[in-house]
Amino acid sequence: MSNKVHVKTGDTVILRTGKYDYKFKNKDKDRLTGKVLEVSPKEGKVIVEGFNMITKHVKPTQMNQSGNIVRAEAPIYACKVQLVCPLCGKPTRVGHAVVDGKKQRQCKKCGKTFE
Ligand SMILES: [Zn+2]
């Protein structure tokens, strides 16, 4: 399996369901799209806003005497998500095209290119 990550920070992605028995800790079914917050190409993982929420216990510090329980996103494999085309709004596979000498990504659905 390749570690290449097909999405970038700031991309909107949709969770690919069905094929994978990936267990998400939040069962909120309405929350299937989100923004990519972080990409780790080395691990082939992404952190997506609202996806795979975990509860973290933060130890008390001088600033925060009582400690805290925070909800945070845990990384998921990039292959679990699919890019949502910023131009046509559909989940799509990404191709590549060169426009005016610049490498661009291309939506396989509408054929338009974007960065
Ligand atoms: Zn498109």
GROMACS .gro file of N, CA and C and ligand atoms in nm:
model
  346
    1MET      N    1   0.083  -0.120   0.000
    1MET     CA    2   0.000   0.000   0.000
    1MET      C    3   0.086   0.125   0.000
    2SER      N    4   0.046   0.219  -0.078
    2SER     CA    5   0.121   0.343  -0.087
    2SER      C    6   0.083   0.439   0.024
    3ASN      N    7   0.177   0.514   0.066
    3ASN     CA    8   0.151   0.612   0.171
    3ASN      C    9   0.110   0.748   0.116
    4LYS      N   10   0.098   0.753  -0.013
    4LYS     CA   11   0.064   0.881  -0.073
    4LYS      C   12  -0.074   0.927  -0.025
    5VAL      N   13  -0.078   1.048   0.019
    5VAL     CA   14  -0.205   1.103   0.066
    5VAL      C   15  -0.261   1.194  -0.043
    6HIS      N   16  -0.384   1.166  -0.078
    6HIS     CA   17  -0.443   1.236  -0.191
    6HIS      C   18  -0.516   1.364  -0.153
    7VAL      N   19  -0.516   1.394  -0.024
    7VAL     CA   20  -0.584   1.516   0.018
    7VAL      C   21  -0.485   1.609   0.087
    8LYS      N   22  -0.525   1.735   0.094
    8LYS     CA   23  -0.439   1.836   0.155
    8LYS      C   24  -0.514   1.903   0.270
    9THR      N   25  -0.438   1.970   0.353
    9THR     CA   26  -0.498   2.047   0.461
    9THR      C   27  -0.595   2.149   0.402
   10GLY      N   28  -0.714   2.155   0.460
   10GLY     CA   29  -0.812   2.250   0.413
   10GLY      C   30  -0.912   2.191   0.317
   11ASP      N   31  -0.881   2.073   0.263
   11ASP     CA   32  -0.975   2.005   0.174
   11ASP      C   33  -1.098   1.960   0.251
   12THR      N   34  -1.209   1.956   0.183
   12THR     CA   35  -1.327   1.895   0.241
   12THR      C   36  -1.332   1.752   0.192
   13VAL      N   37  -1.352   1.661   0.286
   13VAL     CA   38  -1.354   1.520   0.250
   13VAL      C   39  -1.481   1.455   0.302
   14ILE      N   40  -1.513   1.341   0.243
   14ILE     CA   41  -1.628   1.264   0.288
   14ILE      C   42  -1.577   1.127   0.333
   15LEU      N   43  -1.640   1.078   0.436
   15LEU     CA   44  -1.601   0.948   0.488
   15LEU      C   45  -1.656   0.839   0.397
   16ARG      N   46  -1.568   0.750   0.359
   16ARG     CA   47  -1.612   0.638   0.274
   16ARG      C   48  -1.660   0.528   0.366
   17THR      N   49  -1.785   0.497   0.353
   17THR     CA   50  -1.843   0.397   0.443
   17THR      C   51  -1.877   0.272   0.365
   18GLY      N   52  -1.917   0.169   0.437
   18GLY     CA   53  -1.962   0.047   0.372
   18GLY      C   54  -1.853  -0.055   0.358
   19LYS      N   55  -1.760  -0.026   0.270
   19LYS     CA   56  -1.651  -0.120   0.242
   19LYS      C   57  -1.562  -0.147   0.362
   20TYR      N   58  -1.552  -0.048   0.448
   20TYR     CA   59  -1.458  -0.060   0.558
   20TYR      C   60  -1.532  -0.077   0.689
   21ASP      N   61  -1.482  -0.163   0.772
   21ASP     CA   62  -1.546  -0.176   0.902
   21ASP      C   63  -1.473  -0.092   1.005
   22TYR      N   64  -1.439   0.026   0.962
   22TYR     CA   65  -1.370   0.119   1.049
   22TYR      C   66  -1.466   0.168   1.157
   23LYS      N   67  -1.427   0.150   1.278
   23LYS     CA   68  -1.516   0.187   1.388
   23LYS      C   69  -1.490   0.330   1.432
   24PHE      N   70  -1.588   0.409   1.409
   24PHE     CA   71  -1.577   0.547   1.453
   24PHE      C   72  -1.637   0.563   1.589
   25LYS      N   73  -1.569   0.639   1.669
   25LYS     CA   74  -1.615   0.653   1.806
   25LYS      C   75  -1.733   0.747   1.816
   26ASN      N   76  -1.744   0.835   1.722
   26ASN     CA   77  -1.867   0.913   1.722
   26ASN      C   78  -1.962   0.853   1.620
   27LYS      N   79  -2.080   0.827   1.662
   27LYS     CA   80  -2.176   0.757   1.576
   27LYS      C   81  -2.268   0.856   1.505
   28ASP      N   82  -2.224   0.979   1.504
   28ASP     CA   83  -2.306   1.083   1.442
   28ASP      C   84  -2.305   1.066   1.290
   29LYS      N   85  -2.410   1.008   1.239
   29LYS     CA   86  -2.414   0.975   1.097
   29LYS      C   87  -2.426   1.096   1.006
   30ASP      N   88  -2.472   1.207   1.065
   30ASP     CA   89  -2.485   1.326   0.981
   30ASP      C   90  -2.348   1.386   0.952
   31ARG      N   91  -2.254   1.347   1.033
   31ARG     CA   92  -2.123   1.409   1.023
   31ARG      C   93  -2.032   1.326   0.934
   32LEU      N   94  -2.061   1.325   0.807
   32LEU     CA   95  -1.980   1.244   0.718
   32LEU      C   96  -1.884   1.325   0.633
   33THR      N   97  -1.899   1.455   0.638
   33THR     CA   98  -1.800   1.537   0.569
   33THR      C   99  -1.732   1.629   0.669
   34GLY      N  100  -1.610   1.660   0.640
   34GLY     CA  101  -1.536   1.748   0.729
   34GLY      C  102  -1.414   1.803   0.659
   35LYS      N  103  -1.351   1.897   0.727
   35LYS     CA  104  -1.234   1.961   0.671
   35LYS      C  105  -1.107   1.891   0.721
   36VAL      N  106  -1.012   1.875   0.631
   36VAL     CA  107  -0.885   1.815   0.670
   36VAL      C  108  -0.806   1.917   0.752
   37LEU      N  109  -0.771   1.878   0.874
   37LEU     CA  110  -0.698   1.968   0.963
   37LEU      C  111  -0.548   1.946   0.956
   38GLU      N  112  -0.512   1.820   0.930
   38GLU     CA  113  -0.370   1.786   0.931
   38GLU      C  114  -0.348   1.662   0.846
   39VAL      N  115  -0.235   1.658   0.777
   39VAL     CA  116  -0.199   1.543   0.695
   39VAL      C  117  -0.065   1.490   0.741
   40SER      N  118  -0.056   1.360   0.764
   40SER     CA  119   0.073   1.298   0.794
   40SER      C  120   0.108   1.201   0.682
   41PRO      N  121   0.179   1.250   0.582
   41PRO     CA  122   0.211   1.166   0.465
   41PRO      C  123   0.290   1.042   0.504
   42LYS      N  124   0.372   1.054   0.606
   42LYS     CA  125   0.456   0.944   0.651
   42LYS      C  126   0.374   0.824   0.696
   43GLU      N  127   0.267   0.854   0.767
   43GLU     CA  128   0.181   0.748   0.817
   43GLU      C  129   0.063   0.723   0.725
   44GLY      N  130   0.046   0.809   0.627
   44GLY     CA  131  -0.069   0.796   0.538
   44GLY      C  132  -0.200   0.826   0.609
   45LYS      N  133  -0.190   0.913   0.706
   45LYS     CA  134  -0.309   0.943   0.785
   45LYS      C  135  -0.346   1.091   0.778
   46VAL      N  136  -0.471   1.114   0.807
   46VAL     CA  137  -0.519   1.252   0.810
   46VAL      C  138  -0.601   1.273   0.938
   47ILE      N  139  -0.607   1.398   0.978
   47ILE     CA  140  -0.696   1.435   1.087
   47ILE      C  141  -0.805   1.521   1.024
   48VAL      N  142  -0.927   1.478   1.044
   48VAL     CA  143  -1.040   1.548   0.984
   48VAL      C  144  -1.133   1.599   1.094
   49GLU      N  145  -1.168   1.726   1.077
   49GLU     CA  146  -1.257   1.792   1.172
   49GLU      C  147  -1.384   1.709   1.195
   50GLY      N  148  -1.404   1.671   1.320
   50GLY     CA  149  -1.527   1.601   1.355
   50GLY      C  150  -1.525   1.450   1.332
   51PHE      N  151  -1.417   1.399   1.274
   51PHE     CA  152  -1.408   1.256   1.247
   51PHE      C  153  -1.329   1.186   1.357
   52ASN      N  154  -1.377   1.070   1.395
   52ASN     CA  155  -1.302   0.986   1.488
   52ASN      C  156  -1.265   1.059   1.617
   53MET      N  157  -1.367   1.115   1.678
   53MET     CA  158  -1.345   1.191   1.801
   53MET      C  159  -1.306   1.098   1.916
   54ILE      N  160  -1.207   1.140   1.988
   54ILE     CA  161  -1.170   1.066   2.107
   54ILE      C  162  -1.176   1.160   2.226
   55THR      N  163  -1.186   1.102   2.343
   55THR     CA  164  -1.187   1.182   2.464
   55THR      C  165  -1.050   1.174   2.529
   56LYS      N  166  -0.994   1.288   2.552
   56LYS     CA  167  -0.862   1.293   2.614
   56LYS      C  168  -0.874   1.353   2.752
   57HIS      N  169  -0.799   1.297   2.840
   57HIS     CA  170  -0.795   1.354   2.973
   57HIS      C  171  -0.670   1.438   2.984
   58VAL      N  172  -0.689   1.562   3.015
   58VAL     CA  173  -0.576   1.653   3.029
   58VAL      C  174  -0.546   1.670   3.177
   59LYS      N  175  -0.421   1.646   3.209
   59LYS     CA  176  -0.381   1.654   3.350
   59LYS      C  177  -0.387   1.799   3.399
   60PRO      N  178  -0.416   1.811   3.527
   60PRO     CA  179  -0.418   1.948   3.583
   60PRO      C  180  -0.283   2.016   3.566
   61THR      N  181  -0.287   2.141   3.532
   61THR     CA  182  -0.165   2.221   3.522
   61THR      C  183  -0.182   2.344   3.610
   62GLN      N  184  -0.080   2.423   3.614
   62GLN     CA  185  -0.092   2.547   3.692
   62GLN      C  186  -0.196   2.640   3.633
   63MET      N  187  -0.206   2.636   3.503
   63MET     CA  188  -0.304   2.720   3.436
   63MET      C  189  -0.446   2.668   3.458
   64ASN      N  190  -0.457   2.537   3.463
   64ASN     CA  191  -0.588   2.475   3.468
   64ASN      C  192  -0.587   2.374   3.583
   65GLN      N  193  -0.622   2.421   3.699
   65GLN     CA  194  -0.606   2.345   3.822
   65GLN      C  195  -0.684   2.214   3.826
   66SER      N  196  -0.797   2.212   3.767
   66SER     CA  197  -0.884   2.096   3.783
   66SER      C  198  -0.861   1.987   3.678
   67GLY      N  199  -0.782   2.016   3.579
   67GLY     CA  200  -0.768   1.919   3.472
   67GLY      C  201  -0.890   1.925   3.384
   68ASN      N  202  -0.891   1.847   3.282
   68ASN     CA  203  -0.996   1.864   3.185
   68ASN      C  204  -1.019   1.738   3.104
   69ILE      N  205  -1.138   1.728   3.052
   69ILE     CA  206  -1.164   1.623   2.953
   69ILE      C  207  -1.194   1.695   2.823
   70VAL      N  208  -1.114   1.666   2.723
   70VAL     CA  209  -1.137   1.734   2.597
   70VAL      C  210  -1.167   1.633   2.487
   71ARG      N  211  -1.244   1.675   2.393
   71ARG     CA  212  -1.271   1.593   2.277
   71ARG      C  213  -1.179   1.637   2.165
   72ALA      N  214  -1.114   1.541   2.103
   72ALA     CA  215  -1.022   1.577   1.997
   72ALA      C  216  -1.028   1.473   1.886
   73GLU      N  217  -0.987   1.513   1.769
   73GLU     CA  218  -0.986   1.424   1.655
   73GLU      C  219  -0.862   1.335   1.659
   74ALA      N  220  -0.882   1.207   1.633
   74ALA     CA  221  -0.770   1.115   1.619
   74ALA      C  222  -0.747   1.092   1.471
   75PRO      N  223  -0.620   1.064   1.433
   75PRO     CA  224  -0.592   1.044   1.290
   75PRO      C  225  -0.661   0.920   1.235
   76ILE      N  226  -0.699   0.926   1.110
   76ILE     CA  227  -0.755   0.810   1.041
   76ILE      C  228  -0.676   0.791   0.911
   77TYR      N  229  -0.681   0.672   0.857
   77TYR     CA  230  -0.611   0.647   0.731
   77TYR      C  231  -0.674   0.727   0.618
   78ALA      N  232  -0.588   0.787   0.539
   78ALA     CA  233  -0.636   0.873   0.431
   78ALA      C  234  -0.724   0.796   0.332
   79CYS      N  235  -0.704   0.664   0.323
   79CYS     CA  236  -0.784   0.586   0.229
   79CYS      C  237  -0.929   0.573   0.273
   80LYS      N  238  -0.958   0.615   0.394
   80LYS     CA  239  -1.096   0.610   0.443
   80LYS      C  240  -1.176   0.731   0.399
   81VAL      N  241  -1.107   0.828   0.345
   81VAL     CA  242  -1.179   0.949   0.306
   81VAL      C  243  -1.163   0.976   0.157
   82GLN      N  244  -1.261   1.045   0.105
   82GLN     CA  245  -1.258   1.081  -0.036
   82GLN      C  246  -1.276   1.231  -0.047
   83LEU      N  247  -1.203   1.288  -0.139
   83LEU     CA  248  -1.210   1.433  -0.158
   83LEU      C  249  -1.347   1.475  -0.211
   84VAL      N  250  -1.398   1.584  -0.156
   84VAL     CA  251  -1.518   1.644  -0.211
   84VAL      C  252  -1.470   1.758  -0.300
   85CYS      N  253  -1.509   1.752  -0.426
   85CYS     CA  254  -1.465   1.853  -0.522
   85CYS      C  255  -1.513   1.991  -0.478
   86PRO      N  256  -1.420   2.088  -0.469
   86PRO     CA  257  -1.460   2.221  -0.426
   86PRO      C  258  -1.542   2.294  -0.531
   87LEU      N  259  -1.544   2.240  -0.652
   87LEU     CA  260  -1.614   2.309  -0.761
   87LEU      C  261  -1.753   2.253  -0.789
   88CYS      N  262  -1.767   2.121  -0.783
   88CYS     CA  263  -1.900   2.065  -0.809
   88CYS      C  264  -1.962   2.004  -0.683
   89GLY      N  265  -1.884   1.998  -0.575
   89GLY     CA  266  -1.940   1.951  -0.448
   89GLY      C  267  -1.965   1.802  -0.439
   90LYS      N  268  -1.914   1.726  -0.535
   90LYS     CA  269  -1.936   1.582  -0.532
   90LYS      C  270  -1.811   1.510  -0.484
   91PRO      N  271  -1.829   1.399  -0.413
   91PRO     CA  272  -1.713   1.317  -0.377
   91PRO      C  273  -1.651   1.264  -0.506
   92THR      N  274  -1.522   1.275  -0.517
   92THR     CA  275  -1.461   1.238  -0.644
   92THR      C  276  -1.322   1.179  -0.626
   93ARG      N  277  -1.278   1.111  -0.729
   93ARG     CA  278  -1.138   1.071  -0.734
   93ARG      C  279  -1.061   1.187  -0.793
   94VAL      N  280  -0.935   1.192  -0.758
   94VAL     CA  281  -0.855   1.305  -0.800
   94VAL      C  282  -0.757   1.264  -0.908
   95GLY      N  283  -0.756   1.340  -1.014
   95GLY     CA  284  -0.657   1.320  -1.118
   95GLY      C  285  -0.560   1.436  -1.116
   96HIS      N  286  -0.467   1.434  -1.208
   96HIS     CA  287  -0.372   1.545  -1.214
   96HIS      C  288  -0.370   1.603  -1.354
   97ALA      N  289  -0.352   1.729  -1.360
   97ALA     CA  290  -0.344   1.797  -1.488
   97ALA      C  291  -0.246   1.911  -1.475
   98VAL      N  292  -0.188   1.950  -1.586
   98VAL     CA  293  -0.099   2.065  -1.584
   98VAL      C  294  -0.168   2.179  -1.657
   99VAL      N  295  -0.190   2.288  -1.583
   99VAL     CA  296  -0.257   2.404  -1.640
   99VAL      C  297  -0.161   2.522  -1.631
  100ASP      N  298  -0.133   2.582  -1.745
  100ASP     CA  299  -0.037   2.694  -1.750
  100ASP      C  300   0.095   2.661  -1.681
  101GLY      N  301   0.141   2.539  -1.702
  101GLY     CA  302   0.268   2.499  -1.645
  101GLY      C  303   0.264   2.463  -1.498
  102LYS      N  304   0.146   2.472  -1.438
  102LYS     CA  305   0.133   2.440  -1.296
  102LYS      C  306   0.060   2.308  -1.280
  103LYS      N  307   0.110   2.231  -1.186
  103LYS     CA  308   0.045   2.105  -1.159
  103LYS      C  309  -0.082   2.131  -1.077
  104GLN      N  310  -0.190   2.082  -1.129
  104GLN     CA  311  -0.317   2.101  -1.061
  104GLN      C  312  -0.384   1.968  -1.039
  105ARG      N  313  -0.478   1.968  -0.948
  105ARG     CA  314  -0.558   1.848  -0.930
  105ARG      C  315  -0.684   1.863  -1.014
  106GLN      N  316  -0.732   1.749  -1.057
  106GLN     CA  317  -0.849   1.753  -1.144
  106GLN      C  318  -0.958   1.662  -1.091
  107CYS      N  319  -1.078   1.716  -1.088
  107CYS     CA  320  -1.195   1.639  -1.044
  107CYS      C  321  -1.235   1.543  -1.155
  108LYS      N  322  -1.249   1.416  -1.118
  108LYS     CA  323  -1.286   1.316  -1.219
  108LYS      C  324  -1.434   1.325  -1.256
  109LYS      N  325  -1.511   1.396  -1.175
  109LYS     CA  326  -1.653   1.407  -1.201
  109LYS      C  327  -1.684   1.522  -1.297
  110CYS      N  328  -1.633   1.642  -1.264
  110CYS     CA  329  -1.670   1.758  -1.348
  110CYS      C  330  -1.556   1.796  -1.441
  111GLY      N  331  -1.437   1.740  -1.420
  111GLY     CA  332  -1.325   1.766  -1.510
  111GLY      C  333  -1.254   1.897  -1.486
  112LYS      N  334  -1.302   1.974  -1.390
  112LYS     CA  335  -1.238   2.103  -1.362
  112LYS      C  336  -1.112   2.083  -1.278
  113THR      N  337  -1.023   2.179  -1.289
  113THR     CA  338  -0.897   2.167  -1.215
  113THR      C  339  -0.893   2.270  -1.102
  114PHE      N  340  -0.819   2.234  -1.000
  114PHE     CA  341  -0.803   2.323  -0.884
  114PHE      C  342  -0.671   2.288  -0.819
  115GLU      N  343  -0.627   2.371  -0.727
  115GLU     CA  344  -0.497   2.350  -0.664
  115GLU      C  345  -0.498   2.235  -0.564
  116ZN      ZN  346  -1.593   1.845  -0.959
   0.00000   0.00000   0.00000
